[in-house]
Amino acid sequence: MLQQTQVATVIPYYNAWMTKFPTIRHLAASDIDTVNGLWKGLGYYSRAARLLSGAKKVVDELGGRLPNNAKDMESKIPGVGRYSAGAICSIAYNECVPVLDGNVHRLLSRVLALHAPPKAKQSLDILWAGATSMVEGSDRPGDLNQALIELGSTVCKVRDPSCTTCPLRQWCRAHTCQNANKITSGANDVPDIEELCSLCEPLPYPANVTSFPMKAERKKAREELDIVNVIEWRPSGNSDDRWFLLIRRPEGGLLAGLHEFPTEPDVPMTITPTAMSVIPAALLSSLLIKPPRSGVERGHSSDERSTISVPSVGPSENDKSRIVKIRPAGDVVHVFSHIRKTYRVQWVLLEGGDSSPPPLVTPNLEAKGESLPKSRSKASKASKQSNSRGKNNSMPHASSATVSQGMWVLMDDVPRANIGTGVMKVWKQVSTLWD
């Protein structure tokens, strides 16, 4: 939970988790929806999924006990890498194995004056070797590893390190380099680090402790545009019920197992309103047993843009629902570690049909935990046909959407569903149309 998350934020989540899952067997007996519900708001949901899959493997294959050594811990437990295996086994089993988190990485880069690409294999090999030499032969490897982590966190900080109080100062080559910059005579006695190390890159001048580790080159997050369709169904008559369609994401990949509104992902940035207007009906044709009738006009935002008719989808039986409104709700930006998503939101209103929400294709998959095979996106096909009739139109790519597990949720229950932070932003955005 503490990965990329502050302690103060984690504490209530941790307490709730331990209350729900006091032992690994309690966790192994749970399901992804329950786990994601407890994790909701922490982000990086793959961590929660790995905890669940790891617990199931421990109970099903390892007799309910985690391995007692780092090698087996790393190789046999999903989601446990070298750092986690070293931390767990040094603390719990007193095994002399190293840790290398961000704090220890920075600390040892300065002790060794390692000015090389920080994520390169050669750099990491050197730092892991350094961390190993620190813990080898220790009577209390868990305490030593925790001390290194705390030293990096509280003393050898990213900015303004407290070198005067650091117990490793006399062995710290970065500190030596910093002092060498202040020497006005005898500077020729200080060896040039680039001449001593074939791995290190040239140092900036003047070099100081914070010159280490070398700054990593940041990759720009790729830009993607998704069309998010907040699809609402209202029954005929005087009922005040408002139902919204949520789709469960695949069990692997980004936001695995969470729910979202029906979405056409990664469309061209130049997609037109005409192309957007055909997406809801096409998506619903794959999601509903009886696709909606045609004849709807696109609703207006405050600028009262011209209406766009949605093309026909199938015959028009009297027991079918009908799309009566499509209204744009604006853009929502949500940034992941490697993707900058723009969610272009539109509210889609369905009316008519039966007294209950339109039945979904394979509704029992939710309970079975299965996933449907991917198929060619009908939404993309419809968008392509619509765009082919006009000039300069942009369309979604042809294999983006899939037939997925879905469920209808009452309006008040949407915020409590297993949805991620980005989907919650979408919900708040579209709610402004009604507020």
Short mmCIF file of C-alpha atoms in Angstrom, two decimals:
data_model
loop_
_atom_site.label_atom_id
_atom_site.label_comp_id
_atom_site.label_asym_id
_atom_site.label_seq_id
_atom_site.Cartn_x
_atom_site.Cartn_y
_atom_site.Cartn_z
CA MET A 1 0.00 0.00 0.00
CA LEU A 2 2.89 2.36 0.69
CA GLN A 3 4.19 2.19 -2.88
CA GLN A 4 3.68 5.68 -4.34
CA THR A 5 1.38 6.52 -1.40
CA GLN A 6 1.98 8.44 1.84
CA VAL A 7 1.74 6.78 5.26
CA ALA A 8 -1.06 9.05 6.49
CA THR A 9 -3.19 8.05 3.51
CA VAL A 10 -2.46 4.35 3.91
CA ILE A 11 -3.24 3.90 7.63
CA PRO A 12 -7.08 3.75 7.39
CA TYR A 13 -6.84 1.49 4.32
CA TYR A 14 -4.44 -0.83 6.13
CA ASN A 15 -6.64 -1.04 9.21
CA ALA A 16 -9.74 -1.80 7.12
CA TRP A 17 -7.80 -4.43 5.14
CA MET A 18 -6.51 -6.22 8.24
CA THR A 19 -9.98 -6.19 9.78
CA LYS A 20 -11.41 -7.82 6.65
CA PHE A 21 -8.46 -10.17 6.03
CA PRO A 22 -6.79 -11.02 9.38
CA THR A 23 -5.01 -14.02 7.79
CA ILE A 24 -3.81 -14.99 4.35
CA ARG A 25 -6.55 -17.63 4.18
CA HIS A 26 -9.24 -14.96 4.62
CA LEU A 27 -7.73 -13.05 1.69
CA ALA A 28 -7.41 -16.17 -0.48
CA ALA A 29 -11.11 -16.90 0.03
CA SER A 30 -12.11 -13.44 -1.23
CA ASP A 31 -12.69 -12.12 -4.76
CA ILE A 32 -11.41 -9.27 -6.89
CA ASP A 33 -14.50 -7.11 -6.39
CA THR A 34 -14.17 -7.19 -2.59
CA VAL A 35 -10.43 -6.56 -2.80
CA ASN A 36 -10.84 -3.65 -5.22
CA GLY A 37 -13.58 -2.20 -3.02
CA LEU A 38 -11.20 -2.03 -0.05
CA TRP A 39 -8.43 -0.67 -2.27
CA LYS A 40 -10.62 1.99 -3.87
CA GLY A 41 -8.87 5.37 -3.82
CA LEU A 42 -5.29 4.08 -3.46
CA GLY A 43 -4.74 3.71 -7.21
CA TYR A 44 -2.33 1.27 -8.88
CA TYR A 45 -4.98 -1.44 -8.59
CA SER A 46 -2.68 -4.12 -9.99
CA ARG A 47 -1.09 -4.24 -6.52
CA ALA A 48 -4.38 -5.36 -5.00
CA ALA A 49 -4.90 -7.97 -7.71
CA ARG A 50 -1.42 -9.37 -7.09
CA LEU A 51 -2.04 -9.59 -3.36
CA LEU A 52 -5.15 -11.65 -4.07
CA SER A 53 -3.50 -13.94 -6.63
CA GLY A 54 -0.46 -14.36 -4.37
CA ALA A 55 -2.63 -15.31 -1.40
CA LYS A 56 -4.56 -17.87 -3.45
CA LYS A 57 -1.32 -19.46 -4.63
CA VAL A 58 0.09 -19.63 -1.10
CA VAL A 59 -3.06 -21.31 0.22
CA ASP A 60 -3.69 -23.60 -2.76
CA GLU A 61 -0.11 -24.68 -3.49
CA LEU A 62 2.13 -23.87 -0.51
CA GLY A 63 0.09 -25.01 2.46
CA GLY A 64 -0.80 -21.50 3.58
CA ARG A 65 2.79 -20.49 4.39
CA LEU A 66 4.93 -17.97 2.55
CA PRO A 67 8.38 -19.25 1.49
CA ASN A 68 11.07 -18.69 4.12
CA ASN A 69 13.76 -17.49 1.72
CA ALA A 70 14.01 -14.65 -0.78
CA LYS A 71 14.79 -16.83 -3.80
CA ASP A 72 11.58 -18.85 -3.50
CA MET A 73 9.58 -15.83 -2.40
CA GLU A 74 10.49 -13.97 -5.58
CA SER A 75 10.05 -16.91 -7.95
CA LYS A 76 6.84 -18.39 -6.53
CA ILE A 77 4.68 -15.49 -5.32
CA PRO A 78 3.00 -13.24 -7.98
CA GLY A 79 3.87 -9.58 -7.61
CA VAL A 80 6.82 -10.12 -5.25
CA GLY A 81 10.04 -8.81 -6.76
CA ARG A 82 13.57 -8.75 -5.49
CA TYR A 83 13.06 -5.77 -3.18
CA SER A 84 9.89 -7.10 -1.53
CA ALA A 85 11.41 -10.58 -1.16
CA GLY A 86 14.52 -9.12 0.47
CA ALA A 87 12.56 -6.89 2.83
CA ILE A 88 10.15 -9.64 3.92
CA CYS A 89 12.75 -12.36 4.36
CA SER A 90 15.34 -10.23 6.12
CA ILE A 91 12.75 -8.90 8.59
CA ALA A 92 10.55 -11.99 9.07
CA TYR A 93 13.14 -14.78 8.67
CA ASN A 94 16.40 -12.98 9.57
CA GLU A 95 17.86 -13.94 6.18
CA CYS A 96 20.90 -11.95 5.08
CA VAL A 97 19.48 -10.62 1.81
CA PRO A 98 19.60 -7.02 0.56
CA VAL A 99 16.96 -4.41 -0.21
CA LEU A 100 17.17 -1.68 -2.83
CA ASP A 101 14.24 0.72 -2.74
CA GLY A 102 14.38 4.35 -3.85
CA ASN A 103 15.93 5.48 -0.58
CA VAL A 104 18.71 2.87 -0.56
CA HIS A 105 19.30 3.45 -4.28
CA ARG A 106 19.96 7.16 -3.60
CA LEU A 107 22.04 6.45 -0.48
CA LEU A 108 24.36 3.94 -2.14
CA SER A 109 24.65 6.01 -5.34
CA ARG A 110 26.11 8.76 -3.16
CA VAL A 111 28.31 6.49 -1.04
CA LEU A 112 29.78 5.03 -4.25
CA ALA A 113 29.62 8.30 -6.24
CA LEU A 114 27.85 6.38 -8.99
CA HIS A 115 26.87 8.90 -11.66
CA ALA A 116 25.35 6.62 -14.30
CA PRO A 117 21.87 6.07 -15.74
CA PRO A 118 20.01 5.03 -12.57
CA LYS A 119 17.78 2.40 -14.17
CA ALA A 120 20.43 0.80 -16.38
CA LYS A 121 21.21 -2.85 -15.65
CA GLN A 122 24.89 -2.11 -14.99
CA SER A 123 24.00 0.58 -12.47
CA LEU A 124 21.49 -1.65 -10.69
CA ASP A 125 23.94 -4.55 -10.59
CA ILE A 126 26.48 -2.35 -8.83
CA LEU A 127 23.93 -1.03 -6.33
CA TRP A 128 22.54 -4.49 -5.55
CA ALA A 129 26.11 -5.71 -5.01
CA GLY A 130 26.68 -2.79 -2.65
CA ALA A 131 23.47 -3.51 -0.73
CA THR A 132 24.47 -7.18 -0.52
CA SER A 133 27.90 -6.35 0.93
CA MET A 134 26.23 -4.18 3.57
CA VAL A 135 23.99 -6.97 4.88
CA GLU A 136 26.21 -10.03 4.47
CA GLY A 137 27.12 -11.58 7.82
CA SER A 138 24.79 -9.33 9.80
CA ASP A 139 23.22 -10.72 12.98
CA ARG A 140 20.18 -8.50 12.41
CA PRO A 141 19.73 -8.09 8.64
CA GLY A 142 16.13 -6.91 8.95
CA ASP A 143 17.12 -4.08 11.28
CA LEU A 144 20.08 -3.19 9.07
CA ASN A 145 17.92 -3.02 5.94
CA GLN A 146 15.32 -0.91 7.70
CA ALA A 147 18.09 1.38 8.97
CA LEU A 148 19.39 1.89 5.42
CA ILE A 149 15.88 2.72 4.21
CA GLU A 150 15.34 5.19 7.06
CA LEU A 151 18.79 6.73 6.58
CA GLY A 152 17.96 7.42 2.95
CA SER A 153 14.52 8.72 3.84
CA THR A 154 15.40 11.03 6.74
CA VAL A 155 19.09 11.96 6.34
CA CYS A 156 20.29 11.30 2.79
CA LYS A 157 17.28 13.10 1.33
CA VAL A 158 16.71 14.05 -2.29
CA ARG A 159 17.18 17.72 -1.45
CA ASP A 160 19.07 19.24 1.48
CA PRO A 161 20.71 16.03 2.76
CA SER A 162 21.92 16.25 6.37
CA CYS A 163 25.52 15.28 5.68
CA THR A 164 26.81 16.57 9.04
CA THR A 165 24.74 14.01 10.94
CA CYS A 166 25.18 11.10 8.51
CA PRO A 167 27.00 8.09 10.04
CA LEU A 168 28.33 7.13 6.59
CA ARG A 169 29.86 10.52 5.85
CA GLN A 170 33.52 9.48 6.14
CA TRP A 171 32.98 6.70 3.56
CA CYS A 172 30.76 8.75 1.24
CA ARG A 173 32.51 9.52 -2.06
CA ALA A 174 29.82 12.02 -3.07
CA HIS A 175 30.63 13.99 0.07
CA THR A 176 34.33 13.79 -0.85
CA CYS A 177 33.56 15.14 -4.34
CA GLN A 178 31.62 18.02 -2.82
CA ASN A 179 34.51 18.93 -0.54
CA ALA A 180 36.97 18.67 -3.45
CA ASN A 181 35.07 21.42 -5.24
CA LYS A 182 35.77 23.73 -2.30
CA ILE A 183 39.53 23.10 -2.23
CA THR A 184 41.48 25.93 -3.80
CA SER A 185 44.86 24.21 -3.61
CA GLY A 186 45.85 20.60 -4.04
CA ALA A 187 42.87 19.93 -6.33
CA ASN A 188 45.11 17.92 -8.62
CA ASP A 189 45.38 15.29 -5.85
CA VAL A 190 41.68 14.44 -6.29
CA PRO A 191 41.27 11.80 -9.02
CA ASP A 192 38.82 12.41 -11.84
CA ILE A 193 35.94 9.97 -11.36
CA GLU A 194 35.38 9.64 -15.11
CA GLU A 195 38.93 8.34 -15.42
CA LEU A 196 38.33 5.75 -12.68
CA CYS A 197 34.97 4.43 -13.87
CA SER A 198 34.00 3.45 -17.40
CA LEU A 199 30.33 3.37 -16.42
CA CYS A 200 29.90 6.88 -15.01
CA GLU A 201 28.77 9.83 -17.08
CA PRO A 202 30.52 13.23 -16.78
CA LEU A 203 29.59 15.11 -13.62
CA PRO A 204 28.13 18.60 -13.67
CA TYR A 205 30.39 21.32 -12.32
CA PRO A 206 30.48 22.09 -9.50
CA ALA A 207 29.53 18.61 -8.32
CA ASN A 208 27.90 18.11 -4.95
CA VAL A 209 26.09 15.40 -3.04
CA THR A 210 22.78 16.07 -4.76
CA SER A 211 24.45 15.48 -8.15
CA PHE A 212 24.00 11.80 -7.26
CA PRO A 213 22.24 9.73 -8.38
CA MET A 214 22.27 10.83 -12.01
CA LYS A 215 18.93 12.28 -13.03
CA ALA A 216 16.86 9.82 -15.03
CA GLU A 217 15.59 10.92 -18.41
CA ARG A 218 11.83 11.23 -18.10
CA LYS A 219 9.75 9.81 -20.90
CA LYS A 220 6.82 11.92 -21.89
CA ALA A 221 3.51 10.19 -21.16
CA ARG A 222 1.70 9.28 -24.35
CA GLU A 223 -1.55 11.10 -25.07
CA GLU A 224 -4.75 9.14 -25.59
CA LEU A 225 -8.37 10.14 -26.13
CA ASP A 226 -11.24 7.91 -24.99
CA ILE A 227 -14.93 8.46 -25.71
CA VAL A 228 -16.77 7.67 -22.46
CA ASN A 229 -20.50 7.05 -22.73
CA VAL A 230 -22.42 7.50 -19.49
CA ILE A 231 -25.47 5.47 -20.51
CA GLU A 232 -28.62 5.96 -18.44
CA TRP A 233 -31.89 4.03 -18.72
CA ARG A 234 -35.19 5.29 -17.34
CA PRO A 235 -38.32 3.14 -17.25
CA SER A 236 -41.58 4.26 -18.78
CA GLY A 237 -44.23 5.69 -16.50
CA ASN A 238 -43.85 7.68 -13.30
CA SER A 239 -40.88 5.82 -11.80
CA ASP A 240 -38.03 7.98 -10.51
CA ASP A 241 -35.46 5.18 -10.89
CA ARG A 242 -32.37 6.05 -12.88
CA TRP A 243 -30.12 3.17 -13.94
CA PHE A 244 -26.58 3.44 -15.30
CA LEU A 245 -24.60 0.88 -17.26
CA LEU A 246 -21.18 -0.17 -15.97
CA ILE A 247 -18.80 -2.51 -17.79
CA ARG A 248 -16.20 -4.63 -16.06
CA ARG A 249 -12.67 -4.33 -17.41
CA PRO A 250 -10.60 -7.44 -18.23
CA GLU A 251 -8.81 -9.19 -15.35
CA GLY A 252 -5.40 -8.23 -16.73
CA GLY A 253 -3.84 -4.93 -17.70
CA LEU A 254 -4.65 -1.36 -16.72
CA LEU A 255 -7.34 -1.04 -13.99
CA ALA A 256 -7.92 -4.77 -14.11
CA GLY A 257 -11.28 -5.94 -12.81
CA LEU A 258 -12.66 -2.45 -12.15
CA HIS A 259 -15.88 -1.12 -13.62
CA GLU A 260 -16.21 1.78 -16.03
CA PHE A 261 -18.79 3.37 -18.31
CA PRO A 262 -18.91 1.93 -21.86
CA THR A 263 -15.88 3.38 -23.58
CA GLU A 264 -14.37 3.55 -27.03
CA PRO A 265 -10.64 3.81 -26.19
CA ASP A 266 -7.75 5.53 -27.92
CA VAL A 267 -9.61 7.25 -30.76
CA PRO A 268 -7.98 9.89 -32.99
CA MET A 269 -7.68 13.30 -31.40
CA THR A 270 -9.53 14.75 -34.41
CA ILE A 271 -12.66 12.64 -33.97
CA THR A 272 -15.77 14.56 -35.03
CA PRO A 273 -19.13 14.94 -33.23
CA THR A 274 -20.70 12.86 -36.01
CA ALA A 275 -18.30 9.98 -35.34
CA MET A 276 -18.88 10.28 -31.60
CA SER A 277 -22.67 10.14 -32.02
CA VAL A 278 -22.67 6.67 -33.58
CA ILE A 279 -20.58 5.09 -30.83
CA PRO A 280 -23.30 4.63 -28.14
CA ALA A 281 -25.73 2.73 -30.38
CA ALA A 282 -22.96 0.57 -31.78
CA LEU A 283 -21.61 -0.28 -28.31
CA LEU A 284 -25.09 -1.08 -27.06
CA SER A 285 -25.68 -3.39 -30.01
CA SER A 286 -22.94 -5.60 -28.55
CA LEU A 287 -23.98 -5.18 -24.91
CA LEU A 288 -27.77 -5.50 -25.01
CA ILE A 289 -29.78 -8.53 -26.05
CA LYS A 290 -32.22 -6.17 -27.78
CA PRO A 291 -30.28 -3.19 -29.19
CA PRO A 292 -31.97 0.24 -28.91
CA ARG A 293 -34.18 1.66 -31.61
CA SER A 294 -33.00 4.50 -33.83
CA GLY A 295 -34.28 8.00 -34.50
CA VAL A 296 -32.54 9.95 -31.78
CA GLU A 297 -31.11 13.41 -32.16
CA ARG A 298 -27.95 14.48 -30.42
CA GLY A 299 -28.63 16.79 -27.50
CA HIS A 300 -26.98 20.17 -27.16
CA SER A 301 -24.40 21.66 -24.90
CA SER A 302 -24.74 25.28 -23.92
CA ASP A 303 -23.52 26.44 -27.32
CA GLU A 304 -26.59 24.82 -29.01
CA ARG A 305 -24.70 23.01 -31.76
CA SER A 306 -26.67 21.46 -34.60
CA THR A 307 -28.33 18.13 -33.98
CA ILE A 308 -27.00 14.87 -35.43
CA SER A 309 -29.22 11.89 -36.15
CA VAL A 310 -28.03 8.49 -34.97
CA PRO A 311 -28.27 5.79 -37.66
CA SER A 312 -30.63 2.86 -37.39
CA VAL A 313 -29.51 -0.27 -35.54
CA GLY A 314 -31.77 -3.23 -36.30
CA PRO A 315 -35.56 -3.37 -36.59
CA SER A 316 -37.76 -1.28 -34.34
CA GLU A 317 -39.78 -3.56 -32.12
CA ASN A 318 -42.14 -1.99 -29.60
CA ASP A 319 -40.44 -3.70 -26.64
CA LYS A 320 -37.06 -2.14 -27.36
CA SER A 321 -35.55 0.78 -25.52
CA ARG A 322 -34.73 3.89 -27.49
CA ILE A 323 -31.88 6.40 -27.32
CA VAL A 324 -33.63 9.71 -26.80
CA LYS A 325 -30.69 11.99 -26.03
CA ILE A 326 -26.92 12.24 -26.43
CA ARG A 327 -25.43 15.23 -24.73
CA PRO A 328 -21.74 16.18 -24.48
CA ALA A 329 -20.44 16.65 -20.95
CA GLY A 330 -16.92 17.93 -21.64
CA ASP A 331 -13.44 16.51 -21.18
CA VAL A 332 -11.85 14.97 -18.09
CA VAL A 333 -8.06 14.56 -17.89
CA HIS A 334 -6.62 11.67 -15.88
CA VAL A 335 -2.89 10.96 -15.76
CA PHE A 336 -1.43 7.49 -15.28
CA SER A 337 2.30 6.87 -14.87
CA HIS A 338 2.77 6.32 -18.62
CA ILE A 339 -0.46 7.62 -20.22
CA ARG A 340 -2.20 10.97 -20.16
CA LYS A 341 -5.83 10.14 -20.80
CA THR A 342 -8.45 12.60 -21.95
CA TYR A 343 -11.93 11.24 -21.37
CA ARG A 344 -14.40 12.92 -23.72
CA VAL A 345 -17.69 12.35 -21.94
CA GLN A 346 -21.18 12.15 -23.35
CA TRP A 347 -24.41 11.42 -21.52
CA VAL A 348 -26.64 8.92 -23.35
CA LEU A 349 -30.27 8.58 -22.27
CA LEU A 350 -32.29 5.44 -22.98
CA GLU A 351 -36.02 5.20 -22.41
CA GLY A 352 -38.74 2.63 -22.96
CA GLY A 353 -38.66 -1.10 -23.17
CA ASP A 354 -39.67 -3.23 -20.21
CA SER A 355 -40.22 -2.20 -16.59
CA SER A 356 -36.68 -3.31 -15.75
CA PRO A 357 -33.36 -2.28 -17.36
CA PRO A 358 -32.68 -3.73 -20.82
CA PRO A 359 -31.21 -7.25 -20.45
CA LEU A 360 -27.51 -7.55 -21.11
CA VAL A 361 -25.64 -10.11 -23.17
CA THR A 362 -24.35 -12.95 -20.94
CA PRO A 363 -25.35 -11.26 -17.65
CA ASN A 364 -24.24 -14.28 -15.58
CA LEU A 365 -20.56 -13.79 -16.39
CA GLU A 366 -20.32 -11.32 -13.50
CA ALA A 367 -20.97 -14.05 -10.98
CA LYS A 368 -18.84 -16.65 -12.72
CA GLY A 369 -15.79 -14.39 -13.01
CA GLU A 370 -15.35 -15.25 -16.70
CA SER A 371 -14.49 -12.93 -19.53
CA LEU A 372 -15.80 -12.89 -23.06
CA PRO A 373 -13.52 -13.26 -26.06
CA LYS A 374 -12.53 -10.12 -27.85
CA SER A 375 -14.42 -9.31 -31.03
CA ARG A 376 -14.23 -6.70 -33.71
CA SER A 377 -15.69 -3.46 -32.41
CA LYS A 378 -19.14 -2.73 -33.77
CA ALA A 379 -18.72 0.78 -32.45
CA SER A 380 -15.63 1.22 -34.57
CA LYS A 381 -17.35 -0.25 -37.62
CA ALA A 382 -20.27 2.13 -37.26
CA SER A 383 -17.92 5.07 -36.76
CA LYS A 384 -16.00 4.06 -39.87
CA GLN A 385 -19.17 3.92 -41.94
CA SER A 386 -20.28 7.30 -40.62
CA ASN A 387 -16.91 8.89 -41.32
CA SER A 388 -16.71 7.48 -44.82
CA ARG A 389 -19.67 9.63 -45.76
CA GLY A 390 -17.97 12.89 -44.94
CA LYS A 391 -14.70 14.65 -45.53
CA ASN A 392 -11.94 15.07 -42.98
CA ASN A 393 -13.69 12.90 -40.41
CA SER A 394 -11.79 10.88 -37.82
CA MET A 395 -12.81 7.46 -36.61
CA PRO A 396 -11.86 5.03 -33.83
CA HIS A 397 -9.53 2.21 -34.78
CA ALA A 398 -11.21 -1.01 -35.77
CA SER A 399 -10.43 -3.33 -32.86
CA SER A 400 -10.69 -1.18 -29.75
CA ALA A 401 -13.98 -2.15 -28.11
CA THR A 402 -15.03 -5.61 -26.99
CA VAL A 403 -18.13 -7.33 -25.77
CA SER A 404 -17.72 -7.17 -21.99
CA GLN A 405 -19.38 -8.01 -18.71
CA GLY A 406 -21.88 -5.37 -17.70
CA MET A 407 -24.40 -4.48 -15.02
CA TRP A 408 -27.06 -1.85 -14.42
CA VAL A 409 -26.58 0.22 -11.26
CA LEU A 410 -28.96 2.65 -9.60
CA MET A 411 -27.81 6.26 -9.62
CA ASP A 412 -27.05 6.43 -5.87
CA ASP A 413 -24.97 3.24 -6.07
CA VAL A 414 -22.63 4.39 -8.85
CA PRO A 415 -20.12 6.16 -6.52
CA ARG A 416 -19.98 3.03 -4.33
CA ALA A 417 -19.26 0.66 -7.23
CA ASN A 418 -15.77 -0.67 -7.90
CA ILE A 419 -14.69 2.23 -10.09
CA GLY A 420 -11.33 3.91 -10.29
CA THR A 421 -10.44 7.54 -9.65
CA GLY A 422 -10.69 8.47 -13.33
CA VAL A 423 -14.20 7.05 -13.64
CA MET A 424 -15.22 8.91 -10.50
CA LYS A 425 -14.00 12.12 -12.15
CA VAL A 426 -16.17 11.29 -15.16
CA TRP A 427 -19.18 10.69 -12.91
CA LYS A 428 -18.74 14.03 -11.16
CA GLN A 429 -18.34 15.76 -14.52
CA VAL A 430 -21.48 14.31 -16.07
CA SER A 431 -23.45 14.93 -12.86
CA THR A 432 -23.06 18.66 -13.45
CA LEU A 433 -25.53 18.29 -16.35
CA TRP A 434 -28.23 17.36 -13.83
CA ASP A 435 -27.12 19.48 -10.86
#
